[in-house]
Coordinates of C-alpha atoms in Angstrom, one line a residue:
M102 CA -3.4 27.8 -14.7
V103 CA -0.2 27.4 -13.4
T104 CA 2.1 30.2 -14.1
R105 CA 5.7 29.1 -15.0
L106 CA 7.1 30.9 -11.5
L107 CA 4.2 29.7 -9.9
K108 CA 5.1 25.9 -10.8
E109 CA 8.7 26.7 -10.1
K110 CA 7.5 27.5 -6.3
I111 CA 5.3 24.8 -6.3
E112 CA 7.6 22.0 -7.5
Y113 CA 10.5 22.9 -5.4
G114 CA 8.5 23.3 -2.1
D115 CA 10.2 27.2 -2.3
F116 CA 9.3 28.9 1.1
Q117 CA 12.3 30.9 1.8
T118 CA 13.1 30.9 5.7
P119 CA 12.8 34.8 6.7
I120 CA 16.3 35.8 8.6
E121 CA 14.1 36.5 11.8
L122 CA 13.5 33.1 12.0
A123 CA 16.9 31.6 11.0
E124 CA 18.7 33.1 13.3
K125 CA 15.7 32.8 16.2
I126 CA 16.2 29.1 15.2
C127 CA 20.3 29.0 15.6
C128 CA 20.0 30.3 19.1
K129 CA 18.1 27.8 20.0
L130 CA 20.6 25.0 19.1
V131 CA 22.8 26.9 21.1
D132 CA 20.5 26.8 24.1
L133 CA 20.1 22.9 23.4
G134 CA 24.3 22.7 23.2
I135 CA 24.8 22.0 19.5
E136 CA 28.6 23.1 18.7
P137 CA 28.6 21.9 15.0
D138 CA 32.3 21.9 13.2
I139 CA 30.7 21.3 10.0
I140 CA 27.4 23.1 8.7
I141 CA 25.9 22.0 6.2
E142 CA 22.5 23.6 4.2
P143 CA 21.3 21.3 1.9
T144 CA 18.8 23.5 0.1
C145 CA 20.1 26.3 0.9
G146 CA 18.2 29.2 -1.6
I147 CA 18.7 32.5 -0.5
G148 CA 20.9 32.1 1.7
N149 CA 19.4 32.8 4.8
F150 CA 20.0 29.7 7.3
I151 CA 23.2 29.8 6.0
K152 CA 23.8 33.3 6.7
A153 CA 22.4 32.9 10.4
A154 CA 24.4 29.5 11.1
A155 CA 28.1 31.2 10.1
N156 CA 27.0 34.1 12.5
T157 CA 26.2 32.1 15.2
F158 CA 28.5 29.1 15.1
Q159 CA 31.4 31.0 14.8
S160 CA 33.3 27.8 15.9
A161 CA 32.5 26.0 12.6
N162 CA 34.8 25.1 10.3
Q163 CA 33.0 24.9 7.3
V164 CA 29.9 26.5 5.9
I165 CA 28.3 24.8 2.6
G166 CA 25.6 25.5 1.1
I167 CA 23.8 23.6 -2.2
D168 CA 20.7 24.2 -4.1
I169 CA 19.3 23.7 -7.6
N170 CA 18.2 27.0 -8.5
Y171 CA 21.0 28.7 -10.0
D172 CA 19.6 32.0 -9.7
Y173 CA 19.9 32.0 -5.9
I174 CA 23.2 30.6 -5.9
N175 CA 24.5 33.8 -8.4
K176 CA 22.5 35.5 -5.8
I177 CA 24.6 34.3 -3.0
K178 CA 28.1 34.4 -4.5
Q179 CA 27.5 38.6 -5.5
E180 CA 26.7 39.6 -1.8
R181 CA 29.5 40.9 0.3
F182 CA 28.6 38.5 3.4
F183 CA 29.2 35.2 1.5
L184 CA 32.4 36.6 -0.1
Q185 CA 34.3 37.8 3.0
D186 CA 33.6 34.6 5.3
T187 CA 36.2 31.9 3.7
R188 CA 34.3 28.9 5.9
I189 CA 31.5 29.4 3.2
T190 CA 31.6 26.9 0.0
I191 CA 28.2 26.8 -2.1
H192 CA 27.2 24.5 -5.2
Q193 CA 24.5 24.7 -7.9
A194 CA 23.6 21.0 -6.9
D195 CA 20.5 18.9 -6.9
F196 CA 19.7 17.2 -3.6
F197 CA 18.8 14.0 -5.5
Q198 CA 22.3 14.0 -7.9
F199 CA 24.2 15.0 -4.9
N200 CA 27.2 12.6 -3.8
W201 CA 26.2 13.1 -0.2
S202 CA 27.9 10.1 1.2
S203 CA 31.1 11.6 -0.2
L204 CA 30.8 14.9 1.5
V205 CA 29.8 13.5 5.1
Q206 CA 32.6 10.9 5.0
E207 CA 35.3 14.0 4.2
A208 CA 33.5 16.1 7.5
Q209 CA 35.8 15.9 10.6
G210 CA 33.9 16.4 14.2
H211 CA 30.3 17.5 14.7
I212 CA 28.0 17.6 12.0
L213 CA 25.2 20.1 11.7
I214 CA 22.3 20.0 8.9
I215 CA 20.0 22.3 9.3
G216 CA 17.8 23.9 6.7
N217 CA 14.2 24.4 5.7
L218 CA 13.1 21.1 3.0
P219 CA 10.6 21.4 0.5
W220 CA 7.3 21.6 1.1
V221 CA 5.5 19.2 -2.0
T222 CA 4.1 15.8 -2.4
N223 CA 5.7 13.7 -4.9
S224 CA 1.5 13.6 -6.0
K225 CA 1.3 17.6 -6.2
Q226 CA 4.3 16.6 -8.6
G227 CA 2.9 14.8 -10.9
K228 CA -0.1 16.6 -11.0
I229 CA 2.1 20.2 -11.8
Q230 CA 4.4 18.1 -14.5
G231 CA 7.7 18.9 -11.6
D232 CA 10.8 16.8 -12.4
N233 CA 12.4 17.9 -8.5
L234 CA 11.7 14.3 -7.7
P235 CA 13.6 11.1 -6.7
L236 CA 13.6 8.4 -8.9
K237 CA 10.8 6.7 -8.1
T238 CA 11.0 3.3 -6.3
N239 CA 8.8 1.9 -3.6
F240 CA 11.2 3.4 -0.3
K241 CA 8.5 2.5 2.5
K242 CA 8.0 -1.3 1.1
Y243 CA 4.0 -0.8 0.7
S244 CA 2.4 -3.5 -0.6
A245 CA 0.8 -3.1 -4.2
L246 CA -2.4 -2.5 -2.8
E247 CA -1.8 0.0 -0.4
A248 CA 0.5 1.5 -2.9
I249 CA -2.4 1.6 -5.7
T250 CA -4.6 3.1 -3.3
G251 CA -2.6 6.2 -2.1
K252 CA -0.5 5.1 0.5
S253 CA 2.9 6.0 -1.8
N254 CA 2.2 9.6 -1.9
F255 CA 5.1 11.1 0.3
D256 CA 6.4 14.8 0.5
I257 CA 9.9 15.2 -1.1
S258 CA 10.9 16.8 2.6
E259 CA 10.2 13.4 3.9
W260 CA 12.4 11.3 1.3
M261 CA 15.0 13.7 1.9
L262 CA 14.9 13.6 5.4
I263 CA 15.3 9.8 4.9
Q264 CA 18.5 10.2 3.0
I265 CA 19.9 12.3 5.7
I266 CA 19.5 10.4 8.8
N267 CA 21.0 7.1 6.8
H268 CA 23.7 8.9 5.9
L269 CA 24.8 10.5 9.3
Q270 CA 24.4 6.6 11.2
Q271 CA 28.2 6.4 11.7
Y272 CA 28.6 9.7 12.4
Q273 CA 27.7 12.8 15.5
A274 CA 25.4 14.6 14.3
S275 CA 21.9 17.0 14.4
I276 CA 19.6 17.6 12.3
A277 CA 17.1 20.9 12.8
V278 CA 15.4 20.8 9.7
L279 CA 11.9 23.1 9.1
C280 CA 9.2 20.4 7.9
K281 CA 5.5 19.5 8.2
T282 CA 4.5 18.1 11.4
S283 CA 3.6 15.3 10.1
V284 CA 6.3 15.1 8.1
A285 CA 8.7 14.8 11.6
R286 CA 6.3 12.1 12.9
K287 CA 7.1 9.4 9.4
L288 CA 10.7 9.6 9.5
L289 CA 10.3 8.9 13.5
S290 CA 8.0 6.4 12.3
Y291 CA 10.5 5.4 10.2
I292 CA 13.6 5.5 12.1
H293 CA 12.0 3.1 14.4
S294 CA 10.9 0.6 11.7
Q295 CA 14.7 0.5 10.1
K296 CA 16.2 0.2 13.7
L297 CA 18.4 3.3 13.1
Y298 CA 20.5 5.5 15.5
L299 CA 18.6 8.6 17.2
D300 CA 19.8 9.6 19.8
Y301 CA 17.5 12.3 20.7
C302 CA 14.5 14.2 18.4
A303 CA 12.5 17.3 19.5
S304 CA 9.9 19.0 17.7
Y305 CA 8.9 22.9 17.7
K306 CA 5.6 24.0 16.5
I307 CA 6.0 26.5 13.7
D308 CA 3.5 29.7 12.9
A309 CA 3.8 28.9 9.5
K310 CA 0.9 31.2 8.8
R311 CA 3.3 34.2 9.8
Y312 CA 6.5 33.1 8.0
F313 CA 5.1 31.9 5.2
A314 CA 1.9 32.4 4.3
A315 CA 0.9 28.6 4.3
N316 CA -1.8 27.4 6.2
V317 CA 0.2 23.8 7.3
D318 CA 1.2 22.5 10.3
A319 CA 4.9 23.0 10.6
C320 CA 7.5 22.8 13.3
L321 CA 11.3 22.8 13.4
L322 CA 12.2 19.2 13.7
F323 CA 15.8 18.6 16.3
C324 CA 17.3 15.5 15.9
T325 CA 20.8 14.4 17.6
V326 CA 22.8 11.2 16.3
K327 CA 25.1 8.9 18.2
P328 CA 25.9 5.1 16.8
N329 CA 24.2 2.7 18.8
S330 CA 22.1 5.1 20.3
Q331 CA 18.8 3.8 19.6
N332 CA 15.6 6.1 21.4
Y333 CA 12.6 5.9 19.9
F334 CA 10.6 9.1 21.5
C335 CA 10.1 12.8 20.4
D336 CA 9.3 15.6 23.0
V337 CA 6.8 18.2 21.2
F338 CA 6.7 21.6 22.5
N339 CA 4.2 24.0 21.4
N340 CA 6.9 27.1 20.3
L341 CA 10.8 28.0 20.2
D342 CA 10.7 29.4 23.8
E343 CA 8.1 27.1 25.7
G344 CA 9.5 25.0 28.4
E345 CA 6.9 22.5 28.6
F346 CA 5.9 20.0 26.6
Y347 CA 4.7 16.0 25.8
Q348 CA 5.8 13.1 24.4
I349 CA 5.4 10.7 21.9
G350 CA 6.6 7.2 21.1
Y351 CA 6.1 3.7 20.2
H352 CA 4.4 1.1 22.4
A353 CA 5.1 -1.8 20.4
S354 CA 4.5 -1.0 16.6
L355 CA 2.2 1.9 18.0
L356 CA 3.1 6.1 17.6
V357 CA 1.4 7.1 20.6
K358 CA 0.2 10.8 20.6
D359 CA 1.1 11.3 24.4
I360 CA 2.7 8.5 26.1
D361 CA 2.0 9.8 29.6
K362 CA -1.5 9.7 28.9
F363 CA -1.7 6.2 27.2
N364 CA -0.1 4.8 30.2
S365 CA -3.3 5.4 31.6
V366 CA -5.2 3.6 29.6
K367 CA -3.2 1.0 28.1
D368 CA -4.9 -2.3 29.1
L369 CA -7.2 -1.9 27.1
Y370 CA -5.3 -1.6 24.0
D371 CA -5.5 -4.7 21.6
P372 CA -3.6 -5.5 18.8
K373 CA -5.8 -8.3 17.3
P374 CA -9.7 -6.9 17.8
S375 CA -12.0 -9.6 17.5
K376 CA -14.7 -6.8 16.5
K377 CA -13.1 -4.7 13.3
W378 CA -13.9 -1.5 12.0
R379 CA -14.7 -1.5 8.3
S380 CA -14.7 1.7 6.3
G381 CA -17.7 2.5 3.5
I382 CA -17.6 1.9 -0.1
K383 CA -15.4 3.0 -2.2
H384 CA -16.4 3.3 -6.5
D385 CA -14.8 6.6 -7.8
C386 CA -17.9 7.2 -9.8
S387 CA -20.4 9.8 -7.7
D388 CA -22.2 11.1 -11.2
I389 CA -23.4 7.3 -12.1
M390 CA -22.8 5.6 -8.4
E391 CA -24.8 8.1 -6.8
F392 CA -28.8 9.6 -7.0
H393 CA -31.1 12.0 -5.7
K394 CA -35.0 10.3 -5.1
I395 CA -37.5 12.3 -7.1
Q396 CA -41.2 11.3 -6.8
D397 CA -41.4 7.4 -8.0
G398 CA -37.8 7.7 -9.7
Y399 CA -34.0 8.4 -9.3
I400 CA -31.7 11.5 -10.9
N401 CA -27.2 11.1 -11.2
G402 CA -25.1 13.7 -10.8
L403 CA -25.4 13.9 -14.7
G404 CA -28.6 15.3 -14.5
E405 CA -30.7 11.9 -15.9
I406 CA -33.5 11.2 -14.7
I407 CA -33.9 7.0 -14.8
D408 CA -36.1 3.8 -13.6
L409 CA -34.1 1.6 -11.6
E410 CA -34.8 -1.4 -9.5
E411 CA -34.7 -1.3 -5.6
T412 CA -32.7 -4.5 -5.2
Y413 CA -29.5 -3.1 -5.2
I414 CA -30.0 0.8 -4.2
F415 CA -29.1 1.9 -0.6
P416 CA -29.9 5.1 1.5
L417 CA -26.5 6.5 1.3
I418 CA -25.3 8.9 4.3
K419 CA -21.5 10.8 3.9
G420 CA -19.1 11.6 6.0
S421 CA -20.2 15.2 6.5
D422 CA -23.4 13.9 7.6
V423 CA -22.7 11.7 10.1
A424 CA -20.3 14.3 11.9
Q425 CA -22.9 17.4 12.1
G426 CA -25.7 14.7 12.9
R427 CA -27.3 13.9 10.1
I428 CA -28.4 10.8 10.0
E429 CA -32.1 9.7 10.4
N430 CA -32.6 10.2 7.0
S431 CA -31.0 10.8 3.7
N432 CA -32.3 11.9 0.2
R433 CA -29.1 10.5 -1.1
Y434 CA -28.9 7.0 -2.8
V435 CA -26.2 4.7 -3.8
L436 CA -26.1 1.8 -6.0
V437 CA -24.3 -1.2 -4.5
T438 CA -23.4 -3.9 -6.9
Q439 CA -21.9 -6.4 -5.0
R440 CA -21.7 -8.2 -0.9
L441 CA -18.3 -8.9 -1.5
I442 CA -15.2 -8.0 -2.9
G443 CA -14.5 -9.7 -6.1
E444 CA -17.7 -11.1 -6.4
P445 CA -19.2 -11.6 -10.2
T446 CA -21.4 -8.6 -10.9
D447 CA -23.0 -10.5 -14.3
K448 CA -25.8 -11.9 -12.5
L449 CA -26.9 -8.5 -12.3
K450 CA -28.4 -8.8 -16.4
D451 CA -31.0 -11.5 -14.7
L452 CA -31.7 -9.9 -11.0
A453 CA -32.1 -6.3 -12.1
P454 CA -32.0 -6.1 -16.2
K455 CA -33.2 -2.1 -15.6
T456 CA -29.9 -1.8 -13.3
W457 CA -27.6 -3.5 -15.8
K458 CA -28.6 -1.9 -18.9
Y459 CA -27.8 1.2 -16.6
L460 CA -24.6 0.2 -16.0
E461 CA -23.6 -0.9 -19.9
H462 CA -25.3 2.3 -20.8
H463 CA -22.2 4.4 -18.4
A464 CA -19.9 2.1 -18.9
P465 CA -17.6 4.4 -19.9
Y466 CA -18.0 6.2 -16.9
L467 CA -17.0 3.5 -15.5
D468 CA -14.1 2.1 -17.1
N469 CA -12.5 5.4 -16.8
R470 CA -11.8 5.6 -13.0
K471 CA -8.6 6.2 -12.7
S472 CA -7.7 3.8 -9.9
K473 CA -6.0 0.8 -10.8
I474 CA -7.8 -1.3 -8.2
Y475 CA -10.8 -1.5 -10.7
K476 CA -9.0 -2.8 -13.9
T477 CA -8.3 -7.0 -13.0
T478 CA -12.3 -6.7 -11.5
P479 CA -15.6 -7.9 -12.4
C480 CA -17.1 -5.0 -14.2
F481 CA -18.5 -2.1 -12.2
S482 CA -16.9 -3.4 -9.4
I483 CA -16.6 -1.5 -6.2
F484 CA -15.0 -1.7 -3.1
G485 CA -15.1 -1.5 1.2
V486 CA -18.2 -4.0 0.6
G487 CA -18.6 -6.9 2.7
E488 CA -21.9 -8.7 4.7
Y489 CA -21.2 -5.9 7.5
T490 CA -22.5 -3.7 5.1
F491 CA -25.6 -4.7 5.4
S492 CA -26.4 -5.1 8.4
P493 CA -28.4 -3.1 9.8
W494 CA -27.1 -1.4 13.1
K495 CA -24.0 0.5 12.8
I496 CA -21.8 2.8 15.3
A497 CA -19.6 5.4 12.5
I498 CA -17.8 8.0 13.1
C499 CA -16.0 10.0 9.8
G500 CA -12.8 10.1 9.6
L501 CA -12.0 13.5 8.6
Y502 CA -13.1 15.7 11.0
K503 CA -11.1 17.2 13.9
K504 CA -13.0 15.4 16.8
L505 CA -14.3 12.1 18.2
S506 CA -18.0 11.9 17.3
F507 CA -19.8 8.6 17.7
R508 CA -23.5 8.2 15.6
L509 CA -25.7 5.0 16.6
V510 CA -27.5 4.5 13.3
G511 CA -30.0 2.2 12.2
T512 CA -31.8 1.4 9.1
I513 CA -33.3 3.9 6.9
E514 CA -36.6 3.1 4.5
N515 CA -35.7 -0.4 6.2
K516 CA -32.5 -1.0 4.1
P517 CA -29.2 -1.2 5.9
T518 CA -27.7 2.2 5.6
I519 CA -24.6 2.8 3.6
F520 CA -21.9 5.1 3.9
D521 CA -18.8 6.6 1.6
D522 CA -15.0 6.1 1.9
T523 CA -14.7 8.6 4.8
V524 CA -17.0 7.2 6.9
Y525 CA -15.3 4.2 9.4
F526 CA -18.1 1.9 11.5
L527 CA -18.7 -0.6 13.6
S528 CA -21.6 -3.3 12.1
F529 CA -24.2 -4.9 14.4
D530 CA -27.3 -7.3 14.0
N531 CA -29.2 -6.1 17.3
E532 CA -30.3 -3.1 19.2
E533 CA -29.3 -4.0 21.5
A534 CA -25.6 -4.2 21.1
A535 CA -25.5 -1.8 19.3
N536 CA -26.7 0.5 21.9
Q537 CA -23.9 -0.9 24.6
A538 CA -21.3 -0.3 22.8
F539 CA -22.3 2.8 21.7
T540 CA -22.7 3.8 25.4
H541 CA -19.3 2.3 25.7
L542 CA -17.3 4.6 23.0
T543 CA -18.5 7.5 24.1
S544 CA -17.5 6.9 27.3
P545 CA -14.9 9.5 28.8
L546 CA -12.6 6.5 29.7
A547 CA -12.8 5.7 25.4
T548 CA -12.7 9.5 24.4
D549 CA -8.9 9.6 27.2
F550 CA -7.9 6.6 24.6
Y551 CA -8.2 7.7 21.7
S552 CA -6.8 11.2 22.4
S553 CA -3.6 9.3 23.4
L554 CA -3.1 8.1 20.3
I555 CA -4.8 10.6 17.3
F556 CA -2.7 13.2 15.6
W557 CA -5.4 15.9 14.8
D558 CA -3.2 17.8 12.4
E559 CA -3.5 15.0 10.0
K560 CA -5.5 15.2 6.7
R561 CA -7.4 12.1 8.3
P562 CA -6.8 12.0 12.0
I563 CA -9.3 8.8 12.4
K564 CA -8.0 5.9 10.5
T565 CA -9.1 1.9 11.4
S566 CA -5.7 1.3 12.6
I567 CA -6.5 3.5 15.7
L568 CA -10.2 2.4 16.2
N569 CA -9.5 -1.1 16.1
C570 CA -7.1 -1.0 19.3
L571 CA -9.4 -0.6 21.6
N572 CA -10.3 -3.7 23.1
L573 CA -14.6 -3.4 23.7
S574 CA -14.6 -6.4 25.9
A575 CA -11.8 -4.2 28.6
L576 CA -13.6 -1.4 28.0
A577 CA -16.5 -2.8 29.2
K578 CA -15.2 -4.9 32.1
R579 CA -13.3 -1.6 33.2
L580 CA -16.8 0.9 33.3
S581 CA -18.8 -1.4 34.6
V582 CA -15.8 -1.8 37.8
N583 CA -15.9 2.3 38.0
C584 CA -19.5 2.5 37.9

């Protein structure tokens, strides 16, 4: 049960910045040579960043705070500090409705945008029926399928930062904003994709557990904007005090986690591999499509004991099994209704009548799958299936785990092993080729290559877009030379 206060905290991403952290960040900006003429805090909350910035940057002509929460604004306006400093102006306004263009156009001199934007995604807003959202547009230009299958989910702060960076393009400006580390990278990706102006970028890891009691990777994102400057790199520091850093940036269209490390293995990079990593099967109805074996039959997720033909039932290995090395056998099974995406399923009526009857009986469950991808496909369809699904040998890895753990997987009970959609795999028709590729993929050289690209703080750090960048032939050639 979400209480009103909790709903509001979630809806507005309401993690107020402690004055201690706000002051430390302002001191860091001084060390970086920032001397703003105007300071803007777009979600000022209880005003700690406004207070810290006004104290730190005495030369600033204007300090502007904006927030949607009337109670916060009312409290700020009654505090002596804000009443005595005539440079400070406070507005009660909605970020998504505010005329930022007009405010920025009126600014004279160097602009500093500072603050802590909401830590909440648009999908989370939907779950709590929150309204603190921009108008719904596909602002990242995802394809219909990408948008439907989840890539259109975004952090509210990401959208806000994109608006801010766009408004500042023709000005001398700096941005110093607390956000999720993943959001900082997404902003860099957006700036690169749009070829916007960016003079310098850095991120400084913040202890979110200490300051916000939040279990999330967070950082201070610092950017400077200067017209005609396009520098798409980001220096990454472990904290606000440390001087050592590594640099993320772009190689062609690929965002690289560690530029120096990548440069030592970039000859292995291939944007168009001949052999592709695939994802496991997606069916979105485990109660009906997945089983455990009992004696001579199966039991589904509803606890029903069922009798089905073996034709369309295959052993199932889940992502956690792959990560933990439980790949020799399985008591899990999955019903695979197609060999190709979009293939007609009505042939099951004749080839496997008991299976068809089972599916028809449980059609309400399958018809109620929420994803729109099932709406225009044959009944009982699945995704993530192709001829590669049924190859006897596979090299697999779980995308959710924070470790490069490749597994060589063969058949189980003389049937191809099937994976769930948290697993990525390469398929092989013979054991020798699979063994050779496995040896290469588990080499230190392959580990160095992937480690230079993978951002381990992401929810699903290992992706097919990264796995597919490695040229296996080039890897084999370089390994043979090194032997």
